[in-house]
């Protein structure tokens, strides 16, 4: 890789894709060209190929539990509506009127048997079928008009895994089960937190930051930044710990979980999965600071000790390219939406196991407010760092980024004693103490990015 290449020497996208990532596993090298975060042409290509060229997360089935419920989202540049029809079936559609293109559904979510386009009142039912073309009989259309479908266009691929809904604007994608692979077991673990599954706490927050979408992607997997970026949050935790009424954390791990010798000294780690998904995690004992603490025993009886203990672990899961679930004392679902090379929207929800006590729910929401969102003690710190990085990335005169190096020498293929507890076999893993802070899991993002980009370029070349 030419370290002095500048923004002025932009190459065609297909050759640029390979040039962005200096990926030489045999040499222990992984570096990223800074233009990955700034180049407008590359950004447009990745919106087409990464977001509009494969599976992306859309939302949760529990957001639309009743017949005719719907929510609207976005895949790349395309407005999407996901609806539950009168028979209870879920469908994903392009939210664009076949008449003159207007968005049909205007709200973030709602319930409606019929959707009337705001421009000329063409009408669609909750299965996307056209139910009315205003003044059709008087319209003097040619017969060719009647040969057209006037329905909303269905997504070429739309599928559900255990309440998690995904869609794709291209049809030639692997089955969702293959796309999620072993990472699906982490989604399943989330839904198993309650025998009745999970639900969203009402309300959501969307915010933008002046930075590239991949900064958010990486940050959720970045254990290295925590003590540097969030000192005020850590100070608050320290002060709270001094309060005499705070109970001492109780380690279920040490008391009744016979981890093997392999786990000695381990404080967490990371897993990489096929298709770009990753988990970074921390070994956390069950403590009264966790809203599930009152159910330690019940969880153990229902799920066994392995899954019970994983539920109390800190788990940051990314399902490439746009979904993140952050689980600690609070649980956050995020959708990442790229808007411009230097502008990203993040939409967030607090989710929770159904049926938890009012006290546990209150504790969960308080923890959530503490840490997350533009009003919390962590999100603004992170956003400031993204904007600092974006400003720094603008300099094409500095060599490739070196922040992909930690953990290379500790990476092992397959799973380990911890993933075994979930019956899960990742592609690779790193076990870490409190300071290793693996950065190899970003490699997984960028290898999936490269695969989608190459496939998209090939698809366009054939079109
Ligand atoms: S654009 Fe929808 S009815 Fe005309
Ligand atoms: Fe952070």
Short mmCIF file of C-alpha atoms and ligand atoms in Angstrom, two decimals:
data_model
loop_
_atom_site.label_atom_id
_atom_site.label_comp_id
_atom_site.label_asym_id
_atom_site.label_seq_id
_atom_site.Cartn_x
_atom_site.Cartn_y
_atom_site.Cartn_z
CA UNK A 1 0.00 0.00 0.00
CA UNK A 2 1.31 3.43 -0.95
CA UNK A 3 1.41 5.36 2.29
CA UNK A 4 1.58 8.78 0.62
CA UNK A 5 -1.36 8.35 -1.73
CA UNK A 6 -3.66 11.35 -1.43
CA UNK A 7 -7.30 12.07 -2.08
CA UNK A 8 -6.38 13.60 -5.45
CA UNK A 9 -5.32 10.22 -6.83
CA UNK A 10 -8.71 8.50 -6.70
CA UNK A 11 -8.77 5.29 -8.69
CA UNK A 12 -11.83 3.53 -10.13
CA UNK A 13 -13.86 1.83 -7.42
CA UNK A 14 -13.01 -1.72 -8.35
CA UNK A 15 -9.28 -1.17 -7.99
CA UNK A 16 -9.84 1.12 -5.01
CA UNK A 17 -11.58 -1.63 -3.04
CA UNK A 18 -8.46 -3.75 -2.77
CA UNK A 19 -6.21 -0.74 -2.20
CA UNK A 20 -8.18 0.33 0.89
CA UNK A 21 -7.30 -2.69 2.99
CA UNK A 22 -3.77 -3.89 3.55
CA UNK A 23 -4.67 -7.37 4.75
CA UNK A 24 -1.73 -9.75 5.01
CA UNK A 25 -2.49 -12.30 7.74
CA UNK A 26 0.70 -14.27 7.15
CA UNK A 27 2.73 -11.13 7.90
CA UNK A 28 0.56 -10.11 10.85
CA UNK A 29 -0.45 -6.92 9.03
CA UNK A 30 -3.85 -5.28 8.79
CA UNK A 31 -4.09 -1.56 8.02
CA UNK A 32 -6.77 0.65 6.59
CA UNK A 33 -6.49 3.53 4.17
CA UNK A 34 -8.03 6.68 5.67
CA UNK A 35 -10.04 7.29 2.52
CA UNK A 36 -12.32 4.49 3.74
CA UNK A 37 -13.86 7.18 5.93
CA UNK A 38 -13.80 10.21 3.66
CA UNK A 39 -13.95 9.41 -0.03
CA UNK A 40 -17.31 10.44 -1.58
CA UNK A 41 -17.09 8.02 -4.50
CA UNK A 42 -16.26 5.14 -2.22
CA UNK A 43 -19.12 6.14 0.07
CA UNK A 44 -21.64 6.04 -2.78
CA UNK A 45 -20.32 2.65 -3.82
CA UNK A 46 -20.56 1.20 -0.35
CA UNK A 47 -24.08 2.51 0.08
CA UNK A 48 -25.01 0.68 -3.14
CA UNK A 49 -23.05 -2.48 -2.53
CA UNK A 50 -22.82 -2.91 1.25
CA UNK A 51 -26.23 -1.58 2.26
CA UNK A 52 -28.28 -2.04 -0.91
CA UNK A 53 -26.45 -5.19 -2.01
CA UNK A 54 -27.17 -7.68 0.77
CA UNK A 55 -28.96 -8.42 4.01
CA UNK A 56 -29.51 -5.53 6.39
CA UNK A 57 -31.38 -5.48 9.67
CA UNK A 58 -34.78 -3.78 9.53
CA UNK A 59 -36.35 -4.14 12.95
CA UNK A 60 -38.13 -6.45 15.37
CA UNK A 61 -41.34 -8.36 14.78
CA UNK A 62 -42.46 -7.25 18.26
CA UNK A 63 -42.56 -3.66 16.99
CA UNK A 64 -45.59 -4.61 14.89
CA UNK A 65 -47.46 -7.24 16.90
CA UNK A 66 -51.00 -6.58 15.63
CA UNK A 67 -52.58 -7.03 12.21
CA UNK A 68 -52.03 -3.91 10.04
CA UNK A 69 -49.19 -2.58 12.24
CA UNK A 70 -46.28 -1.13 10.31
CA UNK A 71 -42.95 0.65 10.72
CA UNK A 72 -40.84 2.57 8.23
CA UNK A 73 -37.06 2.32 7.84
CA UNK A 74 -34.42 2.88 5.24
CA UNK A 75 -32.09 0.60 3.28
CA UNK A 76 -29.34 2.78 1.89
CA UNK A 77 -31.17 5.42 -0.13
CA UNK A 78 -34.46 3.52 -0.27
CA UNK A 79 -37.44 4.11 2.02
CA UNK A 80 -38.86 0.84 3.33
CA UNK A 81 -42.08 -0.09 5.05
CA UNK A 82 -42.53 -3.33 6.96
CA UNK A 83 -46.15 -4.32 7.54
CA UNK A 84 -48.15 -7.06 9.17
CA UNK A 85 -51.13 -7.85 6.99
CA UNK A 86 -54.64 -8.87 8.00
CA UNK A 87 -53.67 -12.53 8.29
CA UNK A 88 -50.67 -11.72 10.49
CA UNK A 89 -48.01 -12.25 7.81
CA UNK A 90 -45.07 -9.87 7.72
CA UNK A 91 -43.92 -8.23 4.51
CA UNK A 92 -41.23 -5.76 3.53
CA UNK A 93 -41.87 -3.24 0.75
CA UNK A 94 -40.25 -0.28 -0.94
CA UNK A 95 -42.15 2.66 0.50
CA UNK A 96 -42.53 4.38 -2.85
CA UNK A 97 -45.73 4.84 -4.78
CA UNK A 98 -45.76 3.23 -8.25
CA UNK A 99 -47.62 6.32 -9.54
CA UNK A 100 -45.08 9.12 -9.17
CA UNK A 101 -42.79 7.82 -6.50
CA UNK A 102 -43.96 9.56 -3.33
CA UNK A 103 -43.38 7.84 -0.04
CA UNK A 104 -46.71 6.27 0.82
CA UNK A 105 -46.34 5.67 4.58
CA UNK A 106 -45.25 8.87 6.24
CA UNK A 107 -44.93 7.92 9.89
CA UNK A 108 -42.25 6.00 11.78
CA UNK A 109 -44.85 3.44 12.85
CA UNK A 110 -48.58 3.01 13.07
CA UNK A 111 -51.55 0.79 12.34
CA UNK A 112 -53.60 1.08 9.18
CA UNK A 113 -55.57 -1.29 7.00
CA UNK A 114 -55.16 1.07 4.09
CA UNK A 115 -52.35 3.43 3.19
CA UNK A 116 -53.36 6.39 1.06
CA UNK A 117 -50.59 8.04 -0.90
CA UNK A 118 -50.51 11.72 0.06
CA UNK A 119 -49.93 12.92 -3.50
CA UNK A 120 -52.81 11.56 -5.66
CA UNK A 121 -54.50 9.14 -3.25
CA UNK A 122 -53.59 5.79 -4.74
CA UNK A 123 -54.40 3.35 -1.99
CA UNK A 124 -52.64 0.19 -0.76
CA UNK A 125 -53.57 -2.41 1.80
CA UNK A 126 -51.33 -3.81 4.52
CA UNK A 127 -50.20 -6.59 2.16
CA UNK A 128 -48.97 -3.95 -0.28
CA UNK A 129 -51.75 -4.59 -2.81
CA UNK A 130 -53.14 -1.66 -4.68
CA UNK A 131 -56.77 -1.14 -3.63
CA UNK A 132 -57.56 1.97 -5.57
CA UNK A 133 -56.37 4.25 -8.33
CA UNK A 134 -58.24 7.51 -7.93
CA UNK A 135 -60.65 8.20 -10.84
CA UNK A 136 -59.34 5.15 -12.64
CA UNK A 137 -62.37 4.74 -14.89
CA UNK A 138 -62.17 8.34 -16.09
CA UNK A 139 -58.43 8.14 -16.62
CA UNK A 140 -58.42 7.10 -20.30
CA UNK A 141 -55.43 4.83 -19.71
CA UNK A 142 -54.10 2.70 -22.50
CA UNK A 143 -54.43 -1.09 -22.00
CA UNK A 144 -50.71 -1.23 -21.30
CA UNK A 145 -51.37 0.51 -17.97
CA UNK A 146 -53.59 -2.37 -16.82
CA UNK A 147 -50.85 -4.84 -17.57
CA UNK A 148 -48.67 -3.24 -14.92
CA UNK A 149 -48.71 -4.16 -11.24
CA UNK A 150 -49.80 -1.12 -9.25
CA UNK A 151 -48.86 -2.77 -5.95
CA UNK A 152 -46.08 -1.69 -3.67
CA UNK A 153 -42.87 -3.42 -4.67
CA UNK A 154 -41.91 -6.24 -2.33
CA UNK A 155 -38.32 -6.46 -1.16
CA UNK A 156 -36.53 -9.11 -3.21
CA UNK A 157 -35.52 -10.78 0.04
CA UNK A 158 -37.22 -10.47 3.42
CA UNK A 159 -36.88 -12.92 6.30
CA UNK A 160 -37.21 -13.30 10.04
CA UNK A 161 -34.98 -15.01 12.53
CA UNK A 162 -36.61 -15.43 15.92
CA UNK A 163 -38.29 -12.01 15.75
CA UNK A 164 -35.36 -10.18 14.10
CA UNK A 165 -36.37 -8.93 10.64
CA UNK A 166 -33.97 -8.52 7.76
CA UNK A 167 -34.37 -7.43 4.15
CA UNK A 168 -32.32 -7.11 1.02
CA UNK A 169 -32.74 -5.02 -2.11
CA UNK A 170 -31.08 -7.76 -4.14
CA UNK A 171 -32.47 -11.26 -4.42
CA UNK A 172 -29.22 -13.17 -4.87
CA UNK A 173 -28.39 -13.38 -1.18
CA UNK A 174 -27.76 -16.51 0.86
CA UNK A 175 -30.62 -17.67 3.10
CA UNK A 176 -30.83 -15.54 6.24
CA UNK A 177 -29.86 -18.55 8.34
CA UNK A 178 -26.61 -18.79 6.39
CA UNK A 179 -25.99 -15.03 6.59
CA UNK A 180 -26.40 -15.02 10.39
CA UNK A 181 -24.65 -18.35 10.85
CA UNK A 182 -23.42 -19.04 14.35
CA UNK A 183 -24.05 -15.42 15.38
CA UNK A 184 -27.76 -16.32 15.40
CA UNK A 185 -27.11 -18.09 18.70
CA UNK A 186 -26.33 -14.73 20.29
CA UNK A 187 -29.62 -13.32 19.00
CA UNK A 188 -31.36 -16.38 20.41
CA UNK A 189 -29.70 -15.85 23.78
CA UNK A 190 -31.19 -12.36 23.89
CA UNK A 191 -34.69 -13.63 23.23
CA UNK A 192 -34.21 -16.32 25.87
CA UNK A 193 -33.76 -13.76 28.63
CA UNK A 194 -37.47 -14.21 29.24
CA UNK A 195 -39.65 -17.23 28.38
CA UNK A 196 -41.88 -14.67 26.64
CA UNK A 197 -39.10 -13.07 24.59
CA UNK A 198 -38.11 -9.42 24.45
CA UNK A 199 -39.93 -6.16 23.88
CA UNK A 200 -38.93 -2.60 23.13
CA UNK A 201 -39.32 -0.07 25.89
CA UNK A 202 -41.56 2.60 24.30
CA UNK A 203 -39.77 5.39 22.53
CA UNK A 204 -36.63 5.63 20.46
CA UNK A 205 -33.89 8.17 19.92
CA UNK A 206 -32.24 9.05 16.63
CA UNK A 207 -29.16 11.22 16.47
CA UNK A 208 -26.56 12.12 13.91
CA UNK A 209 -22.85 12.73 14.20
CA UNK A 210 -20.41 14.31 11.79
CA UNK A 211 -18.47 11.20 10.95
CA UNK A 212 -18.42 8.10 8.82
CA UNK A 213 -20.76 5.18 9.62
CA UNK A 214 -17.84 2.79 10.13
CA UNK A 215 -16.73 4.79 13.18
CA UNK A 216 -19.90 3.68 14.94
CA UNK A 217 -19.47 0.16 13.60
CA UNK A 218 -16.01 -0.08 15.10
CA UNK A 219 -16.68 1.71 18.36
CA UNK A 220 -19.18 -0.83 19.65
CA UNK A 221 -16.42 -3.41 19.30
CA UNK A 222 -13.73 -1.18 20.81
CA UNK A 223 -12.82 -2.23 24.32
CA UNK A 224 -9.63 -0.15 24.10
CA UNK A 225 -11.34 3.24 24.26
CA UNK A 226 -13.47 2.73 27.34
CA UNK A 227 -11.20 3.97 30.13
CA UNK A 228 -9.78 6.76 27.93
CA UNK A 229 -13.03 8.10 26.52
CA UNK A 230 -15.45 7.74 29.41
CA UNK A 231 -13.62 8.93 32.57
CA UNK A 232 -16.59 10.91 33.85
CA UNK A 233 -18.83 7.84 33.69
CA UNK A 234 -16.22 5.75 35.46
CA UNK A 235 -15.84 8.42 38.15
CA UNK A 236 -19.58 8.38 38.77
CA UNK A 237 -19.46 4.60 39.14
CA UNK A 238 -16.60 4.96 41.62
CA UNK A 239 -18.54 7.45 43.69
CA UNK A 240 -21.61 5.26 43.70
CA UNK A 241 -19.58 2.26 44.83
CA UNK A 242 -18.59 4.23 47.93
CA UNK A 243 -22.21 4.47 49.01
CA UNK A 244 -22.79 2.09 51.90
CA UNK A 245 -26.16 0.88 50.62
CA UNK A 246 -24.71 -0.57 47.44
CA UNK A 247 -24.57 -4.34 47.64
CA UNK A 248 -21.44 -6.22 46.70
CA UNK A 249 -21.52 -8.03 43.34
CA UNK A 250 -21.98 -11.75 43.71
CA UNK A 251 -20.03 -13.89 41.33
CA UNK A 252 -22.04 -16.82 40.12
CA UNK A 253 -19.05 -17.72 37.98
CA UNK A 254 -16.80 -18.45 40.92
CA UNK A 255 -19.42 -20.06 43.07
CA UNK A 256 -20.81 -22.76 40.88
CA UNK A 257 -19.38 -22.56 37.40
CA UNK A 258 -16.46 -24.90 36.85
CA UNK A 259 -14.68 -23.18 33.97
CA UNK A 260 -11.67 -25.02 32.68
CA UNK A 261 -8.08 -24.09 33.23
CA UNK A 262 -8.18 -22.43 29.82
CA UNK A 263 -10.28 -19.64 31.32
CA UNK A 264 -7.82 -18.66 34.06
CA UNK A 265 -7.06 -14.93 33.94
CA UNK A 266 -9.61 -14.33 31.18
CA UNK A 267 -11.73 -11.22 31.55
CA UNK A 268 -13.45 -11.32 28.18
CA UNK A 269 -12.63 -11.48 24.54
CA UNK A 270 -14.09 -11.43 21.10
CA UNK A 271 -15.58 -13.66 18.46
CA UNK A 272 -15.59 -13.20 14.70
CA UNK A 273 -18.27 -14.85 12.61
CA UNK A 274 -18.67 -15.42 8.89
CA UNK A 275 -20.26 -12.55 6.91
CA UNK A 276 -18.81 -9.80 9.11
CA UNK A 277 -20.60 -10.26 12.44
CA UNK A 278 -18.65 -9.87 15.66
CA UNK A 279 -19.06 -10.00 19.42
CA UNK A 280 -16.82 -8.45 22.01
CA UNK A 281 -17.63 -9.43 25.53
CA UNK A 282 -16.58 -9.06 29.14
CA UNK A 283 -16.84 -11.56 31.94
CA UNK A 284 -19.16 -9.89 34.45
CA UNK A 285 -20.41 -11.52 37.63
CA UNK A 286 -24.10 -11.31 38.36
CA UNK A 287 -24.59 -8.31 40.62
CA UNK A 288 -27.43 -6.25 42.02
CA UNK A 289 -26.45 -3.57 39.49
CA UNK A 290 -27.99 -5.78 36.80
CA UNK A 291 -31.76 -5.73 36.32
CA UNK A 292 -31.82 -9.51 35.87
CA UNK A 293 -30.19 -10.13 39.25
CA UNK A 294 -33.48 -11.08 40.91
CA UNK A 295 -33.77 -13.92 38.39
CA UNK A 296 -30.34 -15.54 38.68
CA UNK A 297 -31.75 -18.77 40.06
CA UNK A 298 -34.72 -18.88 37.70
CA UNK A 299 -32.46 -18.31 34.69
CA UNK A 300 -30.16 -21.10 35.81
CA UNK A 301 -33.07 -23.51 36.20
CA UNK A 302 -34.60 -22.63 32.85
CA UNK A 303 -31.50 -22.25 30.68
CA UNK A 304 -28.70 -23.98 32.57
CA UNK A 305 -25.62 -22.34 34.08
CA UNK A 306 -23.81 -21.63 30.80
CA UNK A 307 -26.53 -19.48 29.25
CA UNK A 308 -27.37 -17.93 32.61
CA UNK A 309 -23.83 -16.73 33.07
CA UNK A 310 -23.59 -15.43 29.51
CA UNK A 311 -26.72 -13.34 30.11
CA UNK A 312 -24.86 -11.39 32.80
CA UNK A 313 -21.79 -10.88 30.63
CA UNK A 314 -21.24 -7.59 28.83
CA UNK A 315 -22.00 -8.40 25.20
CA UNK A 316 -21.59 -6.04 22.26
CA UNK A 317 -22.88 -7.75 19.15
CA UNK A 318 -22.70 -6.36 15.63
CA UNK A 319 -24.65 -8.00 12.84
CA UNK A 320 -22.97 -6.57 9.78
CA UNK A 321 -23.52 -4.01 8.43
CA UNK A 322 -26.09 -2.01 10.37
CA UNK A 323 -27.27 -3.66 13.57
CA UNK A 324 -25.72 -3.47 17.01
CA UNK A 325 -26.94 -4.82 20.31
CA UNK A 326 -25.16 -3.64 23.43
CA UNK A 327 -25.96 -5.54 26.58
CA UNK A 328 -24.72 -4.71 30.03
CA UNK A 329 -26.75 -3.36 32.92
CA UNK A 330 -28.93 -1.90 30.18
CA UNK A 331 -29.78 -3.23 26.75
CA UNK A 332 -29.63 -1.15 23.61
CA UNK A 333 -30.56 -1.94 20.03
CA UNK A 334 -29.01 0.30 17.36
CA UNK A 335 -29.46 0.74 13.66
CA UNK A 336 -26.69 2.56 11.80
CA UNK A 337 -27.63 4.56 8.70
CA UNK A 338 -24.99 6.18 6.51
CA UNK A 339 -26.10 9.58 5.17
CA UNK A 340 -22.86 11.04 3.77
CA UNK A 341 -19.17 10.18 4.07
CA UNK A 342 -19.09 12.41 7.14
CA UNK A 343 -22.65 12.08 8.42
CA UNK A 344 -24.29 9.10 10.11
CA UNK A 345 -27.61 8.55 11.81
CA UNK A 346 -27.92 6.14 14.71
CA UNK A 347 -31.37 5.10 15.91
CA UNK A 348 -31.56 3.46 19.31
CA UNK A 349 -34.05 1.61 21.43
CA UNK A 350 -33.96 0.19 24.92
CA UNK A 351 -35.16 -3.39 24.89
CA UNK A 352 -36.01 -5.65 27.77
CA UNK A 353 -37.19 -9.15 28.59
CA UNK A 354 -40.96 -9.29 28.76
CA UNK A 355 -42.49 -9.72 32.17
CA UNK A 356 -39.70 -8.29 34.31
CA UNK A 357 -40.74 -6.66 37.56
CA UNK A 358 -41.50 -2.94 37.72
CA UNK A 359 -38.42 -2.46 39.91
CA UNK A 360 -36.17 -4.28 37.43
CA UNK A 361 -37.60 -2.30 34.52
CA UNK A 362 -37.05 0.95 36.40
CA UNK A 363 -33.47 -0.05 37.15
CA UNK A 364 -32.90 -1.00 33.49
CA UNK A 365 -34.20 2.34 32.21
CA UNK A 366 -32.15 4.30 34.76
CA UNK A 367 -28.98 2.42 33.73
CA UNK A 368 -29.87 3.02 30.10
CA UNK A 369 -30.28 6.76 30.64
CA UNK A 370 -27.02 6.82 32.55
CA UNK A 371 -24.91 5.50 29.76
CA UNK A 372 -26.67 5.83 26.42
CA UNK A 373 -28.11 8.47 24.11
CA UNK A 374 -27.10 12.09 23.52
CA UNK A 375 -28.20 12.86 27.08
CA UNK A 376 -26.24 10.00 28.65
CA UNK A 377 -22.72 9.91 30.03
CA UNK A 378 -21.15 7.82 27.25
CA UNK A 379 -22.69 8.52 23.84
CA UNK A 380 -21.55 12.18 23.69
CA UNK A 381 -17.99 11.09 24.55
CA UNK A 382 -18.06 8.57 21.73
CA UNK A 383 -19.58 11.02 19.22
CA UNK A 384 -16.88 13.58 20.05
CA UNK A 385 -14.25 10.93 19.31
CA UNK A 386 -15.91 10.02 16.00
CA UNK A 387 -15.81 13.67 14.98
CA UNK A 388 -12.18 13.95 16.01
CA UNK A 389 -11.35 10.87 13.93
CA UNK A 390 -13.26 12.22 10.95
CA UNK A 391 -11.30 15.47 11.16
CA UNK A 392 -8.07 13.50 11.38
CA UNK A 393 -8.99 11.22 8.50
CA UNK A 394 -9.26 14.23 6.24
CA UNK A 395 -5.49 14.28 6.10
CA UNK A 396 -4.52 12.05 3.21
CA UNK A 397 -0.89 12.76 3.96
CA UNK A 398 -0.63 10.37 6.86
CA UNK A 399 -0.18 6.64 6.32
CA UNK A 400 -2.71 3.88 6.83
CA UNK A 401 -4.45 3.56 10.17
CA UNK A 402 -2.66 1.29 12.64
CA UNK A 403 -5.63 0.61 14.93
CA UNK A 404 -6.21 -2.93 13.75
CA UNK A 405 -3.23 -4.59 15.35
CA UNK A 406 -4.05 -5.53 18.92
CA UNK A 407 -4.80 -9.21 19.32
CA UNK A 408 -3.35 -10.44 16.04
CA UNK A 409 -0.90 -12.69 17.86
CA UNK A 410 -3.67 -13.96 20.19
CA UNK A 411 -6.20 -14.94 17.53
CA UNK A 412 -7.27 -18.57 17.40
CA UNK A 413 -9.51 -20.21 14.84
CA UNK A 414 -12.86 -21.57 16.00
CA UNK A 415 -14.36 -21.31 19.46
CA UNK A 416 -13.21 -21.74 23.03
CA UNK A 417 -14.50 -22.89 26.39
CA UNK A 418 -16.79 -19.88 26.66
CA UNK A 419 -18.45 -20.18 23.24
CA UNK A 420 -18.83 -23.90 23.95
CA UNK A 421 -21.23 -22.95 26.74
CA UNK A 422 -23.57 -21.60 24.05
CA UNK A 423 -22.91 -24.45 21.65
CA UNK A 424 -21.53 -21.77 19.35
CA UNK A 425 -18.61 -22.11 16.96
CA UNK A 426 -17.32 -18.75 15.71
CA UNK A 427 -14.83 -18.45 12.87
CA UNK A 428 -12.19 -17.07 15.24
CA UNK A 429 -11.75 -15.94 18.82
CA UNK A 430 -9.49 -13.98 21.09
CA UNK A 431 -9.42 -14.43 24.86
CA UNK A 432 -8.37 -11.30 26.69
CA UNK A 433 -7.37 -9.93 30.03
CA UNK A 434 -8.47 -6.41 30.93
CA UNK A 435 -5.87 -4.76 28.69
CA UNK A 436 -5.53 -6.85 25.53
CA UNK A 437 -8.52 -5.11 23.90
CA UNK A 438 -8.70 -7.06 20.68
CA UNK A 439 -8.77 -5.10 17.43
CA UNK A 440 -8.83 -8.08 15.07
CA UNK A 441 -12.59 -8.21 15.11
CA UNK A 442 -12.55 -5.11 12.86
CA UNK A 443 -10.77 -7.24 10.27
CA UNK A 444 -13.95 -9.23 10.05
CA UNK A 445 -15.97 -6.09 9.23
CA UNK A 446 -13.65 -5.06 6.47
CA UNK A 447 -13.34 -8.50 4.95
CA UNK A 448 -17.14 -8.64 4.75
CA UNK A 449 -17.13 -5.08 3.39
CA UNK A 450 -14.66 -6.12 0.69
CA UNK A 451 -16.74 -9.20 -0.21
CA UNK A 452 -19.92 -7.15 -0.58
CA UNK A 453 -18.14 -4.42 -2.53
CA UNK A 454 -16.59 -6.88 -4.94
CA UNK A 455 -19.90 -8.70 -5.43
CA UNK A 456 -21.66 -5.37 -6.04
CA UNK A 457 -19.13 -4.24 -8.60
CA UNK A 458 -19.45 -7.59 -10.40
CA UNK A 459 -23.25 -7.34 -10.28
CA UNK A 460 -23.18 -3.86 -11.78
CA UNK A 461 -20.75 -4.97 -14.48
CA UNK A 462 -23.23 -7.66 -15.58
CA UNK A 463 -26.25 -5.36 -15.47
S1 LIG B 1 -47.44 9.64 -6.21
FE1 LIG B 1 -48.72 8.31 -5.13
S2 LIG B 1 -50.65 8.64 -5.92
FE2 LIG B 1 -49.39 9.91 -7.10
FE1 LIG B 2 -17.78 4.39 24.22
#
